[in-house]
PDB file of C-alpha atoms in Angstrom:
ATOM      1  CA  MET A  15       2.551  12.380 -43.401  1.00 53.00           C
ATOM      2  CA  LYS A  16       5.674  14.536 -43.399  1.00 53.00           C
ATOM      3  CA  THR A  17       6.951  16.035 -40.150  1.00 55.00           C
ATOM      4  CA  ASP A  18       6.288  19.626 -41.282  1.00 60.00           C
ATOM      5  CA  GLU A  19       2.607  18.700 -41.774  1.00 67.00           C
ATOM      6  CA  VAL A  20       2.186  17.810 -38.081  1.00 74.00           C
ATOM      7  CA  LYS A  21       1.400  21.456 -37.327  1.00 74.00           C
ATOM      8  CA  ASN A  22      -1.964  20.861 -38.992  1.00 81.00           C
ATOM      9  CA  ILE A  23      -2.977  18.102 -36.574  1.00 90.00           C
ATOM     10  CA  LYS A  24      -3.341  17.936 -32.809  1.00 93.00           C
ATOM     11  CA  HIS A  25      -0.021  17.461 -31.050  1.00 93.00           C
ATOM     12  CA  VAL A  26       2.157  18.612 -28.165  1.00 95.00           C
ATOM     13  CA  ILE A  27       5.917  19.008 -27.820  1.00 95.00           C
ATOM     14  CA  ASN A  28       7.687  17.114 -25.051  1.00 95.00           C
ATOM     15  CA  GLY A  29      11.367  17.993 -25.039  1.00 94.00           C
ATOM     16  CA  ASN A  30      12.741  16.862 -28.382  1.00 96.00           C
ATOM     17  CA  HIS A  31       9.694  14.744 -29.205  1.00 97.00           C
ATOM     18  CA  ILE A  32       6.376  15.424 -30.910  1.00 97.00           C
ATOM     19  CA  VAL A  33       3.442  13.599 -29.316  1.00 97.00           C
ATOM     20  CA  ILE A  34       0.384  13.013 -31.532  1.00 97.00           C
ATOM     21  CA  PRO A  35      -2.708  11.553 -29.844  1.00 97.00           C
ATOM     22  CA  ILE A  36      -4.902   8.949 -31.506  1.00 97.00           C
ATOM     23  CA  GLU A  37      -8.446   9.654 -30.311  1.00 96.00           C
ATOM     24  CA  THR A  38     -11.210   7.064 -30.528  1.00 96.00           C
ATOM     25  CA  GLY A  39     -14.504   6.007 -29.033  1.00 94.00           C
ATOM     26  CA  TYR A  40     -14.560   3.224 -26.473  1.00 94.00           C
ATOM     27  CA  ILE A  41     -12.956   0.073 -27.884  1.00 95.00           C
ATOM     28  CA  LYS A  42     -15.462  -2.640 -26.971  1.00 94.00           C
ATOM     29  CA  PRO A  43     -14.974  -6.320 -26.183  1.00 92.00           C
ATOM     30  CA  ASN A  44     -13.917  -8.279 -29.266  1.00 90.00           C
ATOM     31  CA  ASP A  45     -13.624  -5.114 -31.395  1.00 94.00           C
ATOM     32  CA  ASN A  46     -10.720  -4.901 -33.818  1.00 96.00           C
ATOM     33  CA  LEU A  47      -8.089  -2.212 -33.327  1.00 97.00           C
ATOM     34  CA  ASN A  48      -8.656  -0.409 -36.634  1.00 97.00           C
ATOM     35  CA  SER A  49      -9.534   2.843 -34.862  1.00 97.00           C
ATOM     36  CA  ILE A  50      -5.904   2.886 -33.683  1.00 98.00           C
ATOM     37  CA  ILE A  51      -4.219   1.234 -36.663  1.00 98.00           C
ATOM     38  CA  ASP A  52      -5.866   3.244 -39.475  1.00 98.00           C
ATOM     39  CA  PRO A  53      -4.787   6.715 -38.269  1.00 97.00           C
ATOM     40  CA  ALA A  54      -1.365   5.298 -37.365  1.00 97.00           C
ATOM     41  CA  LYS A  55      -0.940   4.109 -40.967  1.00 97.00           C
ATOM     42  CA  GLU A  56      -1.761   7.588 -42.229  1.00 96.00           C
ATOM     43  CA  ILE A  57       0.298   9.643 -39.791  1.00 96.00           C
ATOM     44  CA  MET A  58       3.318   7.554 -38.873  1.00 97.00           C
ATOM     45  CA  GLU A  59       6.745   7.805 -40.489  1.00 96.00           C
ATOM     46  CA  ASP A  60       9.667   5.394 -40.330  1.00 97.00           C
ATOM     47  CA  GLY A  61      11.349   5.718 -36.938  1.00 97.00           C
ATOM     48  CA  ASP A  62       8.174   6.732 -35.068  1.00 98.00           C
ATOM     49  CA  TYR A  63       6.862   5.031 -31.947  1.00 98.00           C
ATOM     50  CA  LEU A  64       3.253   3.981 -31.406  1.00 98.00           C
ATOM     51  CA  VAL A  65       2.561   3.597 -27.690  1.00 98.00           C
ATOM     52  CA  ILE A  66      -0.726   1.909 -26.750  1.00 98.00           C
ATOM     53  CA  ALA A  67      -2.302   1.591 -23.305  1.00 97.00           C
ATOM     54  CA  GLU A  68      -2.862  -1.969 -22.144  1.00 97.00           C
ATOM     55  CA  THR A  69      -6.591  -1.721 -21.375  1.00 95.00           C
ATOM     56  CA  PRO A  70      -7.963  -1.223 -24.909  1.00 96.00           C
ATOM     57  CA  ILE A  71      -5.840  -4.175 -26.022  1.00 98.00           C
ATOM     58  CA  SER A  72      -7.205  -6.335 -23.204  1.00 97.00           C
ATOM     59  CA  VAL A  73     -10.813  -5.301 -23.795  1.00 96.00           C
ATOM     60  CA  SER A  74     -10.485  -5.953 -27.532  1.00 97.00           C
ATOM     61  CA  GLN A  75      -9.242  -9.450 -26.633  1.00 97.00           C
ATOM     62  CA  GLY A  76     -12.332  -9.952 -24.472  1.00 96.00           C
ATOM     63  CA  ARG A  77     -10.236 -10.289 -21.315  1.00 97.00           C
ATOM     64  CA  LEU A  78     -13.003  -9.038 -19.024  1.00 96.00           C
ATOM     65  CA  ILE A  79     -13.957 -10.662 -15.728  1.00 96.00           C
ATOM     66  CA  ASP A  80     -17.266  -9.947 -13.955  1.00 96.00           C
ATOM     67  CA  GLU A  81     -16.333  -9.633 -10.289  1.00 96.00           C
ATOM     68  CA  ALA A  82     -19.999  -9.953  -9.251  1.00 95.00           C
ATOM     69  CA  GLU A  83     -19.660 -13.664 -10.057  1.00 97.00           C
ATOM     70  CA  TYR A  84     -17.025 -14.145  -7.334  1.00 98.00           C
ATOM     71  CA  THR A  85     -17.887 -14.796  -3.684  1.00 98.00           C
ATOM     72  CA  PRO A  86     -15.227 -13.361  -1.366  1.00 98.00           C
ATOM     73  CA  SER A  87     -13.444 -15.885   0.833  1.00 98.00           C
ATOM     74  CA  LEU A  88     -12.342 -15.124   4.386  1.00 98.00           C
ATOM     75  CA  THR A  89      -8.854 -14.536   3.010  1.00 98.00           C
ATOM     76  CA  ALA A  90     -10.176 -11.964   0.507  1.00 98.00           C
ATOM     77  CA  LYS A  91     -12.143 -10.202   3.254  1.00 98.00           C
ATOM     78  CA  PHE A  92      -9.081 -10.087   5.518  1.00 98.00           C
ATOM     79  CA  LEU A  93      -6.846  -8.786   2.724  1.00 98.00           C
ATOM     80  CA  THR A  94      -9.361  -6.064   1.870  1.00 97.00           C
ATOM     81  CA  THR A  95     -10.268  -4.758   5.309  1.00 97.00           C
ATOM     82  CA  VAL A  96      -7.502  -5.551   7.794  1.00 98.00           C
ATOM     83  CA  TRP A  97      -4.537  -5.765   5.427  1.00 98.00           C
ATOM     84  CA  SER A  98      -5.181  -3.147   2.732  1.00 98.00           C
ATOM     85  CA  LYS A  99      -7.596  -0.667   4.298  1.00 97.00           C
ATOM     86  CA  TYR A 100      -6.189  -0.455   7.824  1.00 97.00           C
ATOM     87  CA  LEU A 101      -2.618  -1.799   7.916  1.00 98.00           C
ATOM     88  CA  TRP A 102      -1.598  -0.286   4.557  1.00 98.00           C
ATOM     89  CA  GLY A 103      -3.923   2.710   4.755  1.00 97.00           C
ATOM     90  CA  TYR A 104      -2.816   3.769   8.241  1.00 98.00           C
ATOM     91  CA  VAL A 105       0.478   2.025   9.107  1.00 98.00           C
ATOM     92  CA  PHE A 106       2.635   0.626   6.303  1.00 97.00           C
ATOM     93  CA  GLY A 107       1.588   3.119   3.620  1.00 97.00           C
ATOM     94  CA  PRO A 108       2.469   6.249   5.607  1.00 96.00           C
ATOM     95  CA  ALA A 109       5.633   4.594   6.969  1.00 96.00           C
ATOM     96  CA  LEU A 110       6.853   3.806   3.442  1.00 94.00           C
ATOM     97  CA  LYS A 111       5.670   7.208   2.190  1.00 93.00           C
ATOM     98  CA  ILE A 112       3.557   5.821  -0.637  1.00 94.00           C
ATOM     99  CA  LYS A 113       1.495   8.291  -2.661  1.00 90.00           C
ATOM    100  CA  GLU A 114      -0.954  10.330  -0.598  1.00 94.00           C
ATOM    101  CA  ARG A 115      -3.645   9.623  -3.200  1.00 92.00           C
ATOM    102  CA  THR A 116      -3.099   5.873  -2.758  1.00 93.00           C
ATOM    103  CA  ILE A 117      -3.348   6.172   1.031  1.00 96.00           C
ATOM    104  CA  LYS A 118      -6.627   8.097   0.763  1.00 95.00           C
ATOM    105  CA  ASN A 119      -8.034   5.523  -1.646  1.00 93.00           C
ATOM    106  CA  LEU A 120      -7.020   2.635   0.632  1.00 96.00           C
ATOM    107  CA  ARG A 121      -8.737   4.241   3.607  1.00 96.00           C
ATOM    108  CA  ARG A 122     -12.024   4.378   1.699  1.00 94.00           C
ATOM    109  CA  LEU A 123     -11.946   0.966   0.027  1.00 93.00           C
ATOM    110  CA  PRO A 124     -15.554  -0.065  -0.756  1.00 90.00           C
ATOM    111  CA  LYS A 125     -16.938  -3.448   0.287  1.00 91.00           C
ATOM    112  CA  GLU A 126     -16.954  -4.485  -3.392  1.00 89.00           C
ATOM    113  CA  THR A 127     -13.168  -4.660  -3.181  1.00 94.00           C
ATOM    114  CA  GLU A 128     -13.568  -7.992  -1.380  1.00 97.00           C
ATOM    115  CA  ALA A 129     -14.769  -9.615  -4.614  1.00 97.00           C
ATOM    116  CA  HIS A 130     -11.887  -7.953  -6.440  1.00 97.00           C
ATOM    117  CA  LYS A 131      -9.401  -9.484  -4.004  1.00 98.00           C
ATOM    118  CA  GLU A 132     -11.010 -12.865  -4.586  1.00 98.00           C
ATOM    119  CA  VAL A 133     -10.470 -12.474  -8.337  1.00 98.00           C
ATOM    120  CA  VAL A 134      -6.806 -11.668  -7.737  1.00 98.00           C
ATOM    121  CA  LEU A 135      -6.410 -14.626  -5.384  1.00 98.00           C
ATOM    122  CA  GLN A 136      -7.975 -17.086  -7.805  1.00 98.00           C
ATOM    123  CA  LEU A 137      -6.295 -15.852 -10.982  1.00 98.00           C
ATOM    124  CA  TYR A 138      -2.899 -14.663  -9.746  1.00 98.00           C
ATOM    125  CA  GLY A 139      -2.387 -16.016  -6.222  1.00 98.00           C
ATOM    126  CA  LEU A 140      -1.467 -14.608  -2.845  1.00 98.00           C
ATOM    127  CA  LYS A 141       1.755 -13.017  -4.104  1.00 98.00           C
ATOM    128  CA  HIS A 142      -0.297 -10.493  -6.084  1.00 98.00           C
ATOM    129  CA  ALA A 143      -3.313 -10.294  -3.751  1.00 98.00           C
ATOM    130  CA  LEU A 144      -1.067  -9.067  -0.913  1.00 98.00           C
ATOM    131  CA  LYS A 145      -0.385  -5.913  -2.926  1.00 97.00           C
ATOM    132  CA  PRO A 146      -2.688  -3.281  -1.399  1.00 96.00           C
ATOM    133  CA  ALA A 147      -3.729  -1.719  -4.721  1.00 91.00           C
ATOM    134  CA  SER A 148      -3.385  -2.161  -8.519  1.00 92.00           C
ATOM    135  CA  GLU A 149      -2.971  -5.882  -8.061  1.00 97.00           C
ATOM    136  CA  ALA A 150      -1.584  -7.752 -11.089  1.00 97.00           C
ATOM    137  CA  GLY A 151      -2.314  -4.792 -13.358  1.00 96.00           C
ATOM    138  CA  ILE A 152      -6.083  -5.455 -13.266  1.00 96.00           C
ATOM    139  CA  ASP A 153      -7.929  -2.338 -14.455  1.00 93.00           C
ATOM    140  CA  LEU A 154     -11.161  -1.475 -12.651  1.00 88.00           C
ATOM    141  CA  SER A 155     -11.780   1.906 -14.245  1.00 82.00           C
ATOM    142  CA  ASN A 156     -12.301   1.320 -17.980  1.00 85.00           C
ATOM    143  CA  ALA A 157     -14.763  -1.559 -18.030  1.00 87.00           C
ATOM    144  CA  PRO A 158     -18.566  -1.644 -17.796  1.00 88.00           C
ATOM    145  CA  GLY A 159     -20.568  -2.580 -14.710  1.00 88.00           C
ATOM    146  CA  THR A 160     -18.833  -4.897 -12.292  1.00 91.00           C
ATOM    147  CA  CYS A 161     -16.329  -6.057 -14.913  1.00 94.00           C
ATOM    148  CA  VAL A 162     -12.579  -5.514 -14.786  1.00 95.00           C
ATOM    149  CA  SER A 163      -9.961  -6.062 -17.474  1.00 96.00           C
ATOM    150  CA  LEU A 164      -6.925  -8.273 -17.051  1.00 98.00           C
ATOM    151  CA  LEU A 165      -3.578  -7.551 -18.649  1.00 98.00           C
ATOM    152  CA  PRO A 166      -3.451  -8.317 -22.381  1.00 98.00           C
ATOM    153  CA  GLU A 167      -2.496 -11.746 -23.582  1.00 98.00           C
ATOM    154  CA  ASN A 168       0.917 -11.906 -25.308  1.00 98.00           C
ATOM    155  CA  PRO A 169       1.442  -8.133 -25.719  1.00 98.00           C
ATOM    156  CA  GLU A 170       4.689  -8.658 -27.639  1.00 98.00           C
ATOM    157  CA  LYS A 171       2.868 -10.604 -30.351  1.00 98.00           C
ATOM    158  CA  VAL A 172       0.103  -7.972 -30.439  1.00 98.00           C
ATOM    159  CA  ALA A 173       2.700  -5.213 -30.889  1.00 98.00           C
ATOM    160  CA  LYS A 174       4.388  -7.115 -33.735  1.00 98.00           C
ATOM    161  CA  ASP A 175       1.033  -7.789 -35.433  1.00 98.00           C
ATOM    162  CA  ILE A 176       0.079  -4.105 -35.251  1.00 98.00           C
ATOM    163  CA  LYS A 177       3.442  -3.074 -36.705  1.00 98.00           C
ATOM    164  CA  ARG A 178       2.908  -5.519 -39.565  1.00 98.00           C
ATOM    165  CA  GLU A 179      -0.487  -3.950 -40.301  1.00 98.00           C
ATOM    166  CA  ILE A 180       0.942  -0.431 -40.245  1.00 98.00           C
ATOM    167  CA  GLY A 181       3.509  -1.558 -42.784  1.00 97.00           C
ATOM    168  CA  LYS A 182       6.273   0.897 -41.886  1.00 97.00           C
ATOM    169  CA  ASP A 183       9.577   0.774 -40.028  1.00 98.00           C
ATOM    170  CA  VAL A 184       8.064   1.851 -36.720  1.00 98.00           C
ATOM    171  CA  CYS A 185       8.159   0.610 -33.137  1.00 98.00           C
ATOM    172  CA  VAL A 186       4.922  -0.428 -31.429  1.00 98.00           C
ATOM    173  CA  MET A 187       4.858  -0.641 -27.634  1.00 98.00           C
ATOM    174  CA  ILE A 188       2.115  -1.628 -25.186  1.00 98.00           C
ATOM    175  CA  ILE A 189       2.456  -0.125 -21.701  1.00 98.00           C
ATOM    176  CA  ASP A 190       0.881  -0.189 -18.245  1.00 97.00           C
ATOM    177  CA  THR A 191       0.961   2.752 -15.850  1.00 94.00           C
ATOM    178  CA  ASP A 192       2.013   0.489 -12.971  1.00 96.00           C
ATOM    179  CA  ALA A 193       5.582   1.240 -12.075  1.00 97.00           C
ATOM    180  CA  THR A 194       8.904  -0.234 -13.018  1.00 98.00           C
ATOM    181  CA  TYR A 195      11.522   0.303 -10.320  1.00 98.00           C
ATOM    182  CA  MET A 196      15.306   0.292 -10.343  1.00 98.00           C
ATOM    183  CA  LYS A 197      17.733  -0.692  -7.611  1.00 97.00           C
ATOM    184  CA  ASN A 198      21.459  -1.298  -8.030  1.00 97.00           C
ATOM    185  CA  GLY A 199      21.075  -0.991 -11.796  1.00 96.00           C
ATOM    186  CA  LYS A 200      18.435  -3.765 -11.966  1.00 98.00           C
ATOM    187  CA  TYR A 201      14.904  -3.126 -13.245  1.00 98.00           C
ATOM    188  CA  PHE A 202      11.865  -4.884 -11.773  1.00 98.00           C
ATOM    189  CA  THR A 203       8.088  -4.610 -11.472  1.00 98.00           C
ATOM    190  CA  GLY A 204       5.292  -6.202  -9.500  1.00 98.00           C
ATOM    191  CA  LEU A 205       3.310  -6.769 -12.710  1.00 98.00           C
ATOM    192  CA  PRO A 206       2.982 -10.331 -14.034  1.00 98.00           C
ATOM    193  CA  ILE A 207       4.611  -9.418 -17.376  1.00 98.00           C
ATOM    194  CA  ALA A 208       7.060  -6.883 -18.807  1.00 98.00           C
ATOM    195  CA  ILE A 209       9.555  -6.572 -21.663  1.00 98.00           C
ATOM    196  CA  GLU A 210      12.868  -8.404 -21.583  1.00 97.00           C
ATOM    197  CA  GLY A 211      15.264  -6.704 -19.188  1.00 98.00           C
ATOM    198  CA  ILE A 212      12.619  -5.945 -16.546  1.00 98.00           C
ATOM    199  CA  ASP A 213      12.242  -8.633 -13.889  1.00 98.00           C
ATOM    200  CA  ALA A 214       8.466  -9.205 -13.690  1.00 98.00           C
ATOM    201  CA  ASP A 215       5.894 -11.153 -11.669  1.00 98.00           C
ATOM    202  CA  ASN A 216       7.184  -9.981  -8.293  1.00 98.00           C
ATOM    203  CA  GLY A 217       3.739  -8.978  -7.008  1.00 98.00           C
ATOM    204  CA  PHE A 218       3.644  -7.641  -3.465  1.00 98.00           C
ATOM    205  CA  PHE A 219       7.346  -8.244  -2.899  1.00 97.00           C
ATOM    206  CA  GLY A 220       8.261  -6.145  -5.922  1.00 97.00           C
ATOM    207  CA  TYR A 221       5.918  -3.411  -4.695  1.00 97.00           C
ATOM    208  CA  VAL A 222       7.511  -3.260  -1.233  1.00 97.00           C
ATOM    209  CA  LYS A 223      11.036  -3.374  -2.633  1.00 97.00           C
ATOM    210  CA  GLY A 224       9.955  -0.691  -5.095  1.00 97.00           C
ATOM    211  CA  GLN A 225       9.073   1.718  -2.283  1.00 95.00           C
ATOM    212  CA  LEU A 226      12.742   1.533  -1.279  1.00 95.00           C
ATOM    213  CA  SER A 227      13.981   1.924  -4.858  1.00 97.00           C
ATOM    214  CA  GLU A 228      13.771   4.456  -7.682  1.00 98.00           C
ATOM    215  CA  ASN A 229      10.419   4.656  -9.465  1.00 97.00           C
ATOM    216  CA  MET A 230      11.184   4.678 -13.186  1.00 98.00           C
ATOM    217  CA  GLY A 231       7.585   5.260 -14.339  1.00 97.00           C
ATOM    218  CA  SER A 232       5.286   3.240 -16.584  1.00 97.00           C
ATOM    219  CA  THR A 233       6.052  -0.365 -17.496  1.00 98.00           C
ATOM    220  CA  PRO A 234       6.477  -1.510 -21.120  1.00 98.00           C
ATOM    221  CA  LEU A 235       4.633  -4.851 -21.352  1.00 98.00           C
ATOM    222  CA  GLY A 236       5.451  -5.779 -24.922  1.00 98.00           C
ATOM    223  CA  CYS A 237       7.316  -4.277 -27.849  1.00 98.00           C
ATOM    224  CA  SER A 238       7.605  -5.026 -31.542  1.00 98.00           C
ATOM    225  CA  GLU A 239      11.401  -4.509 -31.409  1.00 97.00           C
ATOM    226  CA  LYS A 240      14.244  -5.530 -29.152  1.00 96.00           C
ATOM    227  CA  MET A 241      14.961  -2.362 -27.210  1.00 95.00           C
ATOM    228  CA  ASP A 242      17.132  -1.418 -24.255  1.00 97.00           C
ATOM    229  CA  VAL A 243      15.110  -0.847 -21.095  1.00 98.00           C
ATOM    230  CA  GLU A 244      16.233   2.765 -20.683  1.00 98.00           C
ATOM    231  CA  THR A 245      14.912   3.783 -24.114  1.00 98.00           C
ATOM    232  CA  ALA A 246      11.688   1.839 -23.635  1.00 98.00           C
ATOM    233  CA  LEU A 247      11.042   3.524 -20.287  1.00 98.00           C
ATOM    234  CA  LYS A 248      11.767   6.944 -21.744  1.00 98.00           C
ATOM    235  CA  ILE A 249       9.244   6.474 -24.564  1.00 98.00           C
ATOM    236  CA  ALA A 250       6.647   4.942 -22.209  1.00 98.00           C
ATOM    237  CA  ASN A 251       6.899   7.919 -19.875  1.00 98.00           C
ATOM    238  CA  ILE A 252       6.548  10.455 -22.684  1.00 98.00           C
ATOM    239  CA  ALA A 253       3.273   8.720 -23.548  1.00 97.00           C
ATOM    240  CA  GLU A 254       2.198   8.712 -19.899  1.00 96.00           C
ATOM    241  CA  ASP A 255       3.015  12.434 -19.595  1.00 95.00           C
ATOM    242  CA  TYR A 256       0.475  13.101 -22.339  1.00 96.00           C
ATOM    243  CA  GLN A 257      -2.201  10.988 -20.646  1.00 92.00           C
ATOM    244  CA  LYS A 258      -1.803  13.028 -17.466  1.00 90.00           C
ATOM    245  CA  LEU A 259      -2.826  16.136 -19.412  1.00 89.00           C
ATOM    246  CA  LEU A 260      -6.237  14.682 -20.288  1.00 86.00           C
ATOM    247  CA  SER A 261      -9.385  15.679 -18.389  1.00 66.00           C
ATOM    248  CA  THR A 262     -10.875  12.263 -19.226  1.00 57.00           C
ATOM    249  CA  GLU A 263      -8.081  10.266 -17.616  1.00 54.00           C
ATOM    250  CA  MET A 264      -9.558   7.631 -15.283  1.00 48.00           C
ATOM    251  CA  LYS A 265      -6.509   6.504 -13.388  1.00 52.00           C
ATOM    252  CA  THR A 266      -8.411   5.038 -10.434  1.00 51.00           C
ATOM    253  CA  ILE A 267     -11.923   3.810  -9.679  1.00 49.00           C
ATOM    254  CA  HIS A 268     -12.461   6.987  -7.662  1.00 51.00           C
ATOM    255  CA  SER A 269     -12.001   9.178 -10.746  1.00 50.00           C
ATOM    256  CA  VAL A 270     -14.706   7.336 -12.714  1.00 49.00           C
ATOM    257  CA  LYS A 271     -17.605   9.270 -11.177  1.00 50.00           C
ATOM    258  CA  ALA A 272     -15.874  12.602 -11.791  1.00 54.00           C
ATOM    259  CA  VAL A 273     -15.384  11.803 -15.484  1.00 54.00           C
ATOM    260  CA  LEU A 274     -18.527   9.810 -16.330  1.00 52.00           C
ATOM    261  CA  GLY A 275     -20.939  10.859 -13.596  1.00 54.00           C
ATOM    262  CA  SER A 276     -21.660   7.191 -12.819  1.00 53.00           C
ATOM    263  CA  GLU A 277     -20.906   4.981  -9.846  1.00 62.00           C
ATOM    264  CA  ILE A 278     -18.158   2.485 -10.654  1.00 57.00           C
ATOM    265  CA  ASP A 279     -20.488  -0.555 -10.713  1.00 67.00           C
ATOM    266  CA  GLU A 280     -23.133   1.249 -12.800  1.00 70.00           C
ATOM    267  CA  VAL A 281     -20.962   2.299 -15.724  1.00 78.00           C
ATOM    268  CA  THR A 282     -22.339   1.192 -19.084  1.00 82.00           C
ATOM    269  CA  ILE A 283     -20.624   0.784 -22.433  1.00 79.00           C
ATOM    270  CA  GLU A 284     -22.698   3.780 -23.551  1.00 85.00           C
ATOM    271  CA  ASP A 285     -21.220   5.833 -20.683  1.00 84.00           C
ATOM    272  CA  LEU A 286     -17.712   4.777 -21.671  1.00 87.00           C
ATOM    273  CA  ASP A 287     -18.456   5.583 -25.304  1.00 84.00           C
ATOM    274  CA  SER A 288     -19.735   9.054 -24.397  1.00 85.00           C
ATOM    275  CA  ILE A 289     -16.233  10.478 -23.909  1.00 88.00           C
ATOM    276  CA  THR A 290     -13.211  10.746 -26.144  1.00 90.00           C
ATOM    277  CA  HIS A 291     -10.597   8.099 -25.424  1.00 93.00           C
ATOM    278  CA  THR A 292      -6.908   8.366 -26.203  1.00 95.00           C
ATOM    279  CA  PRO A 293      -5.764   4.744 -26.232  1.00 96.00           C
ATOM    280  CA  ALA A 294      -2.522   5.483 -28.082  1.00 98.00           C
ATOM    281  CA  VAL A 295      -0.056   8.200 -28.984  1.00 98.00           C
ATOM    282  CA  ILE A 296       2.482   8.517 -31.769  1.00 98.00           C
ATOM    283  CA  ILE A 297       5.875   9.750 -30.621  1.00 98.00           C
ATOM    284  CA  ARG A 298       8.335  11.238 -33.084  1.00 97.00           C
ATOM    285  CA  GLU A 299      11.815  12.585 -32.443  1.00 95.00           C
ATOM    286  CA  ILE A 300      12.257  16.156 -33.652  1.00 90.00           C
TER     287      ILE A 300
END
């Protein structure tokens, strides 16, 4: 598709970039990614970027965990109630001036969060469980029932495989909305994984240090090309800017009911499939 034909398809302009959404139904566990790849093949030109959210990749890989199968330990209960809800919701959070939305969400953490903390403890350890929210990049908002999705496995390989299927000289990137921070010219994130050049797997300690550093926006997890961190962050944030425009964005568990009309632990695959999803965007320089 030639650039002058973009006017005939849905897109927005962000600075000197065209952003073209790829809209799909809900990508289910063990589905292929053809609903993303096929339109990308048709629309993309050499030099374009395809930026994909991490959750549809994870779900397609079957990386779902049912938190109802986990019995919270005393440590998980302490981390949920005393540590996250009260100390971070009322003391540390306000003192460090974290997002007001995050503080409100911490103050109303449901009891089910105890099982979530247990999952984090068992799969990622205390370093990540100490983080008051968004621990280890686990997504609670785009999975059915009491399931959550972990970060994708080997996102760099996935990005390279998708580029190979598209068959053009494009760049494929998989991102997470959890932040990358910068201090003294060094990039870091609390997430377990990130592209080369971003120090990853810092968990709680990266989160705290991040509150005293510059928030650089979404984190690129894997990329089909070697790319400098500054460019990768710029492209990731253009994609995230588009997601923020969507009425169906489910950034937190508390936005699920507003979008789907279902309680978080009652969401079905049919509910998730009832709305239009935008798991990826194509970004093209003008």
